[in-house]
PDB file of C-alpha atoms in Angstrom:
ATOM      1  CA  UNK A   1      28.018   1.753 -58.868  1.00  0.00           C
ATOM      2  CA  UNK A   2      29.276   3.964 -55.828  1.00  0.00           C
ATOM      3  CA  UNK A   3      26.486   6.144 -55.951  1.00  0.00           C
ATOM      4  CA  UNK A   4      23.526   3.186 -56.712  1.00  0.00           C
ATOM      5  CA  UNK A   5      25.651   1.449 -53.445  1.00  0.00           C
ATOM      6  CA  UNK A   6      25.231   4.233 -51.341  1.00  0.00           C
ATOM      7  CA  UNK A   7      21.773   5.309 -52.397  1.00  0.00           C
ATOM      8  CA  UNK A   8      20.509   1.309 -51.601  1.00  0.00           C
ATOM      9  CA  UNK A   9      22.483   1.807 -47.919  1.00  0.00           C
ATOM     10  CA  UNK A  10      20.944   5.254 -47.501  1.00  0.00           C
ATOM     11  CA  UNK A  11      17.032   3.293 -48.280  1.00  0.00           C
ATOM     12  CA  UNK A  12      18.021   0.553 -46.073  1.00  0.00           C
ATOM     13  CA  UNK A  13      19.282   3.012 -43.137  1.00  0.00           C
ATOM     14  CA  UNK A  14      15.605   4.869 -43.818  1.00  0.00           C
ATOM     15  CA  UNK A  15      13.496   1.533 -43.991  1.00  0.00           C
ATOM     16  CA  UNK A  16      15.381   0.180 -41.122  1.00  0.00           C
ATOM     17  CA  UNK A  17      13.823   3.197 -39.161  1.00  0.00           C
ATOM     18  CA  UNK A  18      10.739   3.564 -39.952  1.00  0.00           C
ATOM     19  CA  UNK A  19      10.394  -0.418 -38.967  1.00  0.00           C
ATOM     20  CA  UNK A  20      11.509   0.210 -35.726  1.00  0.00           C
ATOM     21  CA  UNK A  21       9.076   3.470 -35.280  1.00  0.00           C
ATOM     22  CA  UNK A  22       6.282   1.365 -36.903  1.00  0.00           C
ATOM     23  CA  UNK A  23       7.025  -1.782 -34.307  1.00  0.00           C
ATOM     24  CA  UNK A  24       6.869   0.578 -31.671  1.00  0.00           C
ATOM     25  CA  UNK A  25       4.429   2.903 -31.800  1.00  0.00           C
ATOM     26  CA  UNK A  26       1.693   0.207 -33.765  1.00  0.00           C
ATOM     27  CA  UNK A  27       0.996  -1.735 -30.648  1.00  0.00           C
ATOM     28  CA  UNK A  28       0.423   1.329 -28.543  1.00  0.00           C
ATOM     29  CA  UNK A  29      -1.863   3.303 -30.867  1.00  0.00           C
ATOM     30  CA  UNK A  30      -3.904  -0.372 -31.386  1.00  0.00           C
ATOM     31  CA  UNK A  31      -4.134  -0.502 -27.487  1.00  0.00           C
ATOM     32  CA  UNK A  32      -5.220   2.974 -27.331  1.00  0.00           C
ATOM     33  CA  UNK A  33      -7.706   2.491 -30.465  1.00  0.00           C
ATOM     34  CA  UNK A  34      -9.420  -0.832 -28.620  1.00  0.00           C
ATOM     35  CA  UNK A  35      -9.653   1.281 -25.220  1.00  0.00           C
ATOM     36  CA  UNK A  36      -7.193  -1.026 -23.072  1.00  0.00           C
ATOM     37  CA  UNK A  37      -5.151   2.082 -22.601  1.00  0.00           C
ATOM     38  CA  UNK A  38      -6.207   5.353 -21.157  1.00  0.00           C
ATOM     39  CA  UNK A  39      -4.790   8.566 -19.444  1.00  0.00           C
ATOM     40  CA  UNK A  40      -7.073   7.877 -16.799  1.00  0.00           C
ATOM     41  CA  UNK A  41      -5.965   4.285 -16.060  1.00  0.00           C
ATOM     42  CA  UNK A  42      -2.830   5.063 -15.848  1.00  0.00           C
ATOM     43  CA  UNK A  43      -3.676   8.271 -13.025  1.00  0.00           C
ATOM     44  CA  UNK A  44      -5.382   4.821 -11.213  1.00  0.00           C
ATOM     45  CA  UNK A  45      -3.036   2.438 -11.070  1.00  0.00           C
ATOM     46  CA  UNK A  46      -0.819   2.463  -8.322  1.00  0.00           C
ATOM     47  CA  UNK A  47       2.666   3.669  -8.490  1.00  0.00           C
ATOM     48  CA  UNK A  48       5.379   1.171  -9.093  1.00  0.00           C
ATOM     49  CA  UNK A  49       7.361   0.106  -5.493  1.00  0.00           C
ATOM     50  CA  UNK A  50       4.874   2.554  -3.454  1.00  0.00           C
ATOM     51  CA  UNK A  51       2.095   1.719  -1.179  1.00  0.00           C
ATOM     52  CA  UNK A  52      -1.654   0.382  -2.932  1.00  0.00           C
ATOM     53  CA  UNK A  53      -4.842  -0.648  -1.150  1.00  0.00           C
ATOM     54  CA  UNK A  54      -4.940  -3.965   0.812  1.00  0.00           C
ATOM     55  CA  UNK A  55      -7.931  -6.166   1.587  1.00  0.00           C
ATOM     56  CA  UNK A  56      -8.677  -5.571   5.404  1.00  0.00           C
ATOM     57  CA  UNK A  57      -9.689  -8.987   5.610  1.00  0.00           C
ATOM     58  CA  UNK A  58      -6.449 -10.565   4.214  1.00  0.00           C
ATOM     59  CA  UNK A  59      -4.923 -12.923   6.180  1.00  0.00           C
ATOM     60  CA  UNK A  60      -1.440 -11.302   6.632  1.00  0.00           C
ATOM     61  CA  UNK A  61      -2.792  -8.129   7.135  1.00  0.00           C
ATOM     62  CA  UNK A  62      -4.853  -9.460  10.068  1.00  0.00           C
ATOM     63  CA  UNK A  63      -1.871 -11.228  11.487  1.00  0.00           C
ATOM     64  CA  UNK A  64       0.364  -7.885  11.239  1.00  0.00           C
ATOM     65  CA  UNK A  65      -2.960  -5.957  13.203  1.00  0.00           C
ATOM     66  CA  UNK A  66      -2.620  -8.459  15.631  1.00  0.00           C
ATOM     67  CA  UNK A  67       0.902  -8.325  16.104  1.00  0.00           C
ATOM     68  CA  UNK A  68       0.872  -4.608  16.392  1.00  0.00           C
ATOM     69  CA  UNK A  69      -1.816  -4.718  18.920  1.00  0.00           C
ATOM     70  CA  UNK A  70      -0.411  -7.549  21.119  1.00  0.00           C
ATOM     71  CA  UNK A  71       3.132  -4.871  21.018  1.00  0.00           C
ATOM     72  CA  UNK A  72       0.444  -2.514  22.512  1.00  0.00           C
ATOM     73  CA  UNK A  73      -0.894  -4.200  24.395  1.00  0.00           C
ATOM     74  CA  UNK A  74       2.104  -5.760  26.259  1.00  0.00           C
ATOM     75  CA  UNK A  75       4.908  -3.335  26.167  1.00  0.00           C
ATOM     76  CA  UNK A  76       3.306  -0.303  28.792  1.00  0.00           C
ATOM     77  CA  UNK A  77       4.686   2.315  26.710  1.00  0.00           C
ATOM     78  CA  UNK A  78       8.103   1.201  26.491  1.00  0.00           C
ATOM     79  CA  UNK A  79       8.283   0.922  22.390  1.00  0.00           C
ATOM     80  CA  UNK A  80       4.825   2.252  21.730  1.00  0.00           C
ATOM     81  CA  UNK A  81       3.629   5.880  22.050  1.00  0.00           C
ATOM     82  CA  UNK A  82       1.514   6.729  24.182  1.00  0.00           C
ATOM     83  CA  UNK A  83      -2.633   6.847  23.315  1.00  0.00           C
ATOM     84  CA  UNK A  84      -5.606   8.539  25.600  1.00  0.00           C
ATOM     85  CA  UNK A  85      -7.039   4.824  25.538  1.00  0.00           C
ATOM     86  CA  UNK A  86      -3.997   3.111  27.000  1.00  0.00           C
ATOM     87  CA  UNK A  87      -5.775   2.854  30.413  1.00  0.00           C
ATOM     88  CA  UNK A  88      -8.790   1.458  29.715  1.00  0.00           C
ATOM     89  CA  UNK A  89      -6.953  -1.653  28.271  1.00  0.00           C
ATOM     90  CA  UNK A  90      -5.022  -2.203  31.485  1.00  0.00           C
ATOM     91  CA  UNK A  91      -6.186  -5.653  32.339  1.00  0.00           C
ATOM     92  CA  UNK A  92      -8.182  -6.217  29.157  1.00  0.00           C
ATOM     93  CA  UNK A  93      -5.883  -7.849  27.162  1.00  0.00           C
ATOM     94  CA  UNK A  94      -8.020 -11.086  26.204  1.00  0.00           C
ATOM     95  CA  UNK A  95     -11.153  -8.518  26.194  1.00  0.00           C
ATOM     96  CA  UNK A  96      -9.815  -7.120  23.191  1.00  0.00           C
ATOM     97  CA  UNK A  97     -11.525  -7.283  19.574  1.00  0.00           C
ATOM     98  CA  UNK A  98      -8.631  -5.983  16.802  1.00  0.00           C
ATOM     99  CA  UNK A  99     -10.202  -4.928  13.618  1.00  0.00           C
ATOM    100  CA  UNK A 100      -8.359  -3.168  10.231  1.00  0.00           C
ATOM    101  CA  UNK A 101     -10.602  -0.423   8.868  1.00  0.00           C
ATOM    102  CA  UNK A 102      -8.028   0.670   6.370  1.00  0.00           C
ATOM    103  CA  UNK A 103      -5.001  -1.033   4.839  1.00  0.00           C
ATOM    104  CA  UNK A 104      -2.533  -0.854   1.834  1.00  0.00           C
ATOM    105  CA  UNK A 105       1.034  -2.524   1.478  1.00  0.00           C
ATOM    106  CA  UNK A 106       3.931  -2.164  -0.346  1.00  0.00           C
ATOM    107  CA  UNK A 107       6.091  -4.936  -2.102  1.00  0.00           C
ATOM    108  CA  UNK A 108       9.210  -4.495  -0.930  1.00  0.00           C
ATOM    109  CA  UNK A 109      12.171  -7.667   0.734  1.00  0.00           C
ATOM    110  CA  UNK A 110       8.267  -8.550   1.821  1.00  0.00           C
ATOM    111  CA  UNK A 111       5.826  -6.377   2.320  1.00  0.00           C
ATOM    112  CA  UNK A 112       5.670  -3.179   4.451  1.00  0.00           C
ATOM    113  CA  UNK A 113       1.539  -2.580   5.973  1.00  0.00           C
ATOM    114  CA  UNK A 114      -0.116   0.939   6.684  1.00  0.00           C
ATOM    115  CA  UNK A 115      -2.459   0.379   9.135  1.00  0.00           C
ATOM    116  CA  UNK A 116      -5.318   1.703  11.199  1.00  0.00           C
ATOM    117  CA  UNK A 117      -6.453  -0.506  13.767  1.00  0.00           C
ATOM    118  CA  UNK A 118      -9.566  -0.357  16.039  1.00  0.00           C
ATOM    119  CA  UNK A 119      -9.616  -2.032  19.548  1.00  0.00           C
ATOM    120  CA  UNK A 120     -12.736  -2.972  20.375  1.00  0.00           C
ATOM    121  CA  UNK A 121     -14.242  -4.405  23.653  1.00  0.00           C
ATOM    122  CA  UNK A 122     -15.077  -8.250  23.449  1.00  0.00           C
ATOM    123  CA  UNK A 123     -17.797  -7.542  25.869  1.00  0.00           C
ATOM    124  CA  UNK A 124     -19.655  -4.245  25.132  1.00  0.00           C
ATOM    125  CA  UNK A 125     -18.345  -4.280  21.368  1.00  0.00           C
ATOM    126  CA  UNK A 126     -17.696  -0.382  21.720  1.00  0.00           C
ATOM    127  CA  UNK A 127     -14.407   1.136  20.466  1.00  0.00           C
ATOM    128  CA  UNK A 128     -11.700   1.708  22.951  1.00  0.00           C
ATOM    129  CA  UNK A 129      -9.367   3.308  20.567  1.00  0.00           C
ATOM    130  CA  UNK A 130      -8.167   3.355  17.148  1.00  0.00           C
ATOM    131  CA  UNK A 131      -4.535   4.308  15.684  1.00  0.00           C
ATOM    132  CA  UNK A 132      -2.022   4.044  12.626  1.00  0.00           C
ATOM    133  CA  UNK A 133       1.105   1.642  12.753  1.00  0.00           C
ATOM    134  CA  UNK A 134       3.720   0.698   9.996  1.00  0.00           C
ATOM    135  CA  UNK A 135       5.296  -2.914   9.954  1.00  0.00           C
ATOM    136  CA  UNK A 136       7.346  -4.783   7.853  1.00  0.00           C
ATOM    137  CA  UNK A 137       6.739  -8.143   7.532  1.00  0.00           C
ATOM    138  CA  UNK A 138       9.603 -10.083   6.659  1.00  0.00           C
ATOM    139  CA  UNK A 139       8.707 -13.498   5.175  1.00  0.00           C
ATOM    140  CA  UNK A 140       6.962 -14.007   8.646  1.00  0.00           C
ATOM    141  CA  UNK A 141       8.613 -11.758  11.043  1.00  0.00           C
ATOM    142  CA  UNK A 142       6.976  -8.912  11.713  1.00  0.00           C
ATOM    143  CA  UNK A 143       8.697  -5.621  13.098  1.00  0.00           C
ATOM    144  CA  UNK A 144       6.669  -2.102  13.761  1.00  0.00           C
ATOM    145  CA  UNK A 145       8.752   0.656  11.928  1.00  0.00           C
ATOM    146  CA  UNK A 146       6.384   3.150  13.189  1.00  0.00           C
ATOM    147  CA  UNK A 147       3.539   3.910  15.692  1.00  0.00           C
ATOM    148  CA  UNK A 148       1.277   6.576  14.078  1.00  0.00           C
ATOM    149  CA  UNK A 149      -1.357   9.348  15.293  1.00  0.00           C
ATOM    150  CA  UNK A 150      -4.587   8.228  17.350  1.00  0.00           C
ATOM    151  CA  UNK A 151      -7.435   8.394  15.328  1.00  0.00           C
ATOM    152  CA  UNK A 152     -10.908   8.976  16.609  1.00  0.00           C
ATOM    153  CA  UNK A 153     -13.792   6.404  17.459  1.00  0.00           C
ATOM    154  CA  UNK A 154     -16.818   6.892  15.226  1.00  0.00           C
ATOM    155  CA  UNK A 155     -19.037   4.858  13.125  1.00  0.00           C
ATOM    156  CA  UNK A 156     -17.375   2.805  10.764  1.00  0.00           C
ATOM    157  CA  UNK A 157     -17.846   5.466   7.586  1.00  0.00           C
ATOM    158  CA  UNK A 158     -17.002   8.400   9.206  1.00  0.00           C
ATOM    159  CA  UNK A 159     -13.838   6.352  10.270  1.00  0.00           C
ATOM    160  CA  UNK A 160     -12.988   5.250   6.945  1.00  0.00           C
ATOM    161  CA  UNK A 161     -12.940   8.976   5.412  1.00  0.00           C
ATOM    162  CA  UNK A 162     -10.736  10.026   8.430  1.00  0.00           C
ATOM    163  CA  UNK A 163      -8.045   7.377   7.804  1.00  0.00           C
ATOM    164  CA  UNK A 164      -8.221   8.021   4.240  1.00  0.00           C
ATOM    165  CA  UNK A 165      -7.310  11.483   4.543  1.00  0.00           C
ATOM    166  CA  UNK A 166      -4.698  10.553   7.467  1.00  0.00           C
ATOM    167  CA  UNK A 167      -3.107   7.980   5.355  1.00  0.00           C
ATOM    168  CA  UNK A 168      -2.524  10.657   2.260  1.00  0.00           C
ATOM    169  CA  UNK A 169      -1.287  13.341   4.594  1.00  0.00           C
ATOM    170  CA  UNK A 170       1.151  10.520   5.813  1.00  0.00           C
ATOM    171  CA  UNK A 171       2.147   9.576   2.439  1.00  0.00           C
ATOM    172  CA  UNK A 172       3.136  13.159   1.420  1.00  0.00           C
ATOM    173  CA  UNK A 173       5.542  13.729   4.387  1.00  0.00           C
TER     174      UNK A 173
END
C-alpha cells in the first residue's frame, strides 16, 4: 500500500504540472495561432511608464503649448533659454499663433508632455520660431521641467521629420 500511495502522489505531483504548463502556455499559443499576438506588435507598442505619441490636437496638449508659450513669452529670459527668435516677439504677444507639430506624453502622478511648438505670426501666418519644452501637468497645474533645443522653421513635413529625429535623440540621453 506504501508503494501504490506514493506512486498515486508521484501521478498527482506530475498531473498537477502539466495542468499548470497546459493553463499557461494554451492561451498564448491560441493567441499566437489566431494572429492577435506577434513579435512585431509587441516591437510597436509603446513601452510601459515611457513616453508614446499624443494627438497634437488634444485638448491638454494644446493647453500645456499654450502655457509653455505664454512662460516664453512673458518671462524675458529669466526661466526660459534663450532662442534667435526671442526679439521678434517683443511686443507681439497677442500676435502670436501657438501650434504643436509633434507630441507624446507619459502617464505618470499626471502626465508629463514632449513638445515642439511653432509660434506663428497672427498677421503674416509665417513662423517666428519653433522649439522643444517638457511639462508636467499635474491634474491641472502645469510646470516646464525643461526648455529644449530651437528647431528650425520649414514647411510643415520637413518639420515633422526634424522633431522626430530630435525627439529620439532626446529620448536616448
Amino acid at each position: 500500500t506504501r508503494l501504490q500511495t506514493r506512486t498515486i502522489m508521484m501521478m498527482m505531483k506530475q498531473t498537477t504540472f502539466l495542468s499548470l504548463l497546459l493553463l499557461v502556455t494554451t492561451p498564448c499559443a491560441f493567441a499566437r495561432r489566431l494572429g492577435l499576438t506577434t513579435p512585431s506588435a509587441a516591437a510597436d507598442a509603446p513601452m510601459v511608464g515611457g513616453f508614446y505619441p499624443a494627438d497634437t490636437n488634444n485638448p491638454f496638449v494644446v493647453n500645456a503649448a499654450q502655457y509653455a508659450a505664454n512662460t516664453l513669452l512673458e518671462d524675458d529670459g529669466k526661466k526660459s533659454p534663450s532662442y534667435s527668435f526671442d526679439s521678434q516677439l517683443v511686443g507681439q504677444e497677442d500676435n502670436v499663433k501657438v501650434i504643436v507639430t509633434h507630441a507624446s506624453q507619459q502617464v505618470v502622478a499626471g502626465r508629463n508632455y514632449k513638445l515642439t511648438i511653432q509660434l506663428d505670426s497672427d498677421t503674416t501666418d509665417e513662423c517666428i520660431g519653433s522649439f522643444n519644452v517638457k511639462l508636467w501637468d499635474h491634474f491641472g497645474d502645469l510646470v516646464i521641467l525643461s526648455w529644449g533645443k530651437e528647431v528650425a522653421c520649414s514647411d510643415e513635413a520637413e518639420e515633422d521629420s526634424e522633431t522626430d529625429s530630435n525627439s529620439s535623440s532626446e529620448e536616448e540621453s
